[in-house]
Short mmCIF file of C-alpha atoms in Angstrom, two decimals:
data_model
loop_
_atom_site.label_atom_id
_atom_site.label_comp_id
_atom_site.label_asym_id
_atom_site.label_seq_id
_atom_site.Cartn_x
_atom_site.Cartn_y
_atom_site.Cartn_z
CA UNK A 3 101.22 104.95 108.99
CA UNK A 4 97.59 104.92 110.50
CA UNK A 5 94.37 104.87 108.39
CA UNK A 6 92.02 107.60 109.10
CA UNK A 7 88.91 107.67 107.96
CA UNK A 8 86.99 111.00 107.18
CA UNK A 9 83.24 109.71 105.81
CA UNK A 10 81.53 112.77 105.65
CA UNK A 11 83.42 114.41 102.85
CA UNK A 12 81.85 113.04 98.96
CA UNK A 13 82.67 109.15 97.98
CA UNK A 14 83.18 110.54 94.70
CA UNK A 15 85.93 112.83 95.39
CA UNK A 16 89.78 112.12 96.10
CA UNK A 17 89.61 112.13 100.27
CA UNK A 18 92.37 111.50 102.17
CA UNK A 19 92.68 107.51 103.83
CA UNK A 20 95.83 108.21 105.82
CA UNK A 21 98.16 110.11 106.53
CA UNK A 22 101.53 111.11 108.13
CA UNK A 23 101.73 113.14 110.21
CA UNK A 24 98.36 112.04 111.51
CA UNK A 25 95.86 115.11 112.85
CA UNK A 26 96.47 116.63 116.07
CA UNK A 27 100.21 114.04 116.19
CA UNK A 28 102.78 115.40 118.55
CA UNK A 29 106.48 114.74 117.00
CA UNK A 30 109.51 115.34 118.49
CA UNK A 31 111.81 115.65 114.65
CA UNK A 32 112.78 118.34 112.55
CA UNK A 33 112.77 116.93 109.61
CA UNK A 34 109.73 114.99 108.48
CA UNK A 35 108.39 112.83 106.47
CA UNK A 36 105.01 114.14 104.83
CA UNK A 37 102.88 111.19 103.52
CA UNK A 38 98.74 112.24 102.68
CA UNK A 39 97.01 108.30 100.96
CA UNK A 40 93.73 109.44 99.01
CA UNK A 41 90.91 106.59 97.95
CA UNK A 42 91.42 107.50 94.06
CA UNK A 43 93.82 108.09 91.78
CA UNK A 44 94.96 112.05 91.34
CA UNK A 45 96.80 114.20 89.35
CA UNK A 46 99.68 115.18 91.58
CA UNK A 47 100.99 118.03 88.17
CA UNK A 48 97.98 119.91 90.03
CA UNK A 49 97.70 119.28 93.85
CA UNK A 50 99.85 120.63 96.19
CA UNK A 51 101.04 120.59 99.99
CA UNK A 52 101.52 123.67 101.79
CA UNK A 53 102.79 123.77 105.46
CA UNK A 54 101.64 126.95 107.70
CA UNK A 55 104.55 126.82 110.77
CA UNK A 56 104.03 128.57 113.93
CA UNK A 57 104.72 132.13 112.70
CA UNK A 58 101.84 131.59 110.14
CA UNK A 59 103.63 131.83 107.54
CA UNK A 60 102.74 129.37 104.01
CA UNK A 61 105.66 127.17 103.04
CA UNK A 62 105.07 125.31 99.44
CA UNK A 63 106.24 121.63 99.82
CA UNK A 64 107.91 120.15 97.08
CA UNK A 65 106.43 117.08 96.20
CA UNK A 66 108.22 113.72 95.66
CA UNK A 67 107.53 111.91 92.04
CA UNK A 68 106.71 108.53 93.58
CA UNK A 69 104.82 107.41 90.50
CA UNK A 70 101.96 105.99 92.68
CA UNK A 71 98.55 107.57 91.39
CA UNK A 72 97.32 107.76 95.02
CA UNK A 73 99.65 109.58 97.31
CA UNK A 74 101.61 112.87 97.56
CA UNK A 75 104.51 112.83 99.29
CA UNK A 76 106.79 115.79 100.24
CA UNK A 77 110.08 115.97 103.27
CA UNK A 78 109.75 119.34 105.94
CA UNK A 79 113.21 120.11 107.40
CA UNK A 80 113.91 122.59 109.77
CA UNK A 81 110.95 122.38 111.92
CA UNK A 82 110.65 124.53 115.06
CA UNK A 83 108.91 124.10 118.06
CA UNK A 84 105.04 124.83 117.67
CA UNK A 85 102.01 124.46 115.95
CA UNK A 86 101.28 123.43 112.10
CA UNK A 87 98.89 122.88 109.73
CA UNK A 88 99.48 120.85 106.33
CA UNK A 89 97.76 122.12 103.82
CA UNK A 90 96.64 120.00 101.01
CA UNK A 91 95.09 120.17 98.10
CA UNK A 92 94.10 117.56 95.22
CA UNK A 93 92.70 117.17 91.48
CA UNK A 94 90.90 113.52 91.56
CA UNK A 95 90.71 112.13 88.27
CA UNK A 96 87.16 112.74 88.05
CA UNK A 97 88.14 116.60 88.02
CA UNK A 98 86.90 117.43 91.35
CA UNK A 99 89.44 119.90 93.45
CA UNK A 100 89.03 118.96 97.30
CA UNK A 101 91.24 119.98 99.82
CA UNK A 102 91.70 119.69 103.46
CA UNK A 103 94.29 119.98 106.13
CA UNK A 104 96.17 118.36 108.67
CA UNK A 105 97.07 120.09 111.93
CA UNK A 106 100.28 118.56 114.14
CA UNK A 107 102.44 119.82 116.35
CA UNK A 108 106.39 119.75 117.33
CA UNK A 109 107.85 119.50 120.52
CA UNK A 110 111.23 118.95 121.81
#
């Protein structure tokens, strides 16, 4: 996993560190392994991951209980060829909502 950095979003809020897939990766699987690192604890009972595939279409991601306070985790199988964007939202701790997302793409 790579760290990416976003500084312009709030200090105080949960921001995502790194992630997997990384924005704008190219991967070549169809099944993957969704990993989003924030820079506080949150409250994964409330934050989710959505994944848009090519047809536009929102796809809820179940997440994993990892029991780390800092990470959500979730598995995509049955990826096509095309464009995505992973959705995410997160509850920090400090109960501020922020949400983002990550757009990759899969090729074969």
């Amino acid at each position: 996993m790579s760290t990416l950095f976003w500084p312009s979003q709030a200090a105080a809020h949960a921001i995502v560190v790194a992630s997997s897939p990384q924005p704008r990766q190219i991967v070549s699987q169809s099944e993957l392994e969704i990993e989003l690192r924030f820079n506080s604890r949150i409250d994964r009972a409330r934050s989710r991951l959505t994944l848009l595939g090519p047809d536009g279409a929102p796809k809820a991601l179940a997440l994993k209980d990892t029991g780390v306070g800092e990470r959500l985790e979730a598995s995509a199988k049955g990826l096509e060829k095309g464009a995505y964007r992973l959705l995410w939202q997160a509850l920090s701790v400090d109960g501020h909502v922020t949400h983002g997302e990550i757009p990759f793409e899969v090729e074969r």
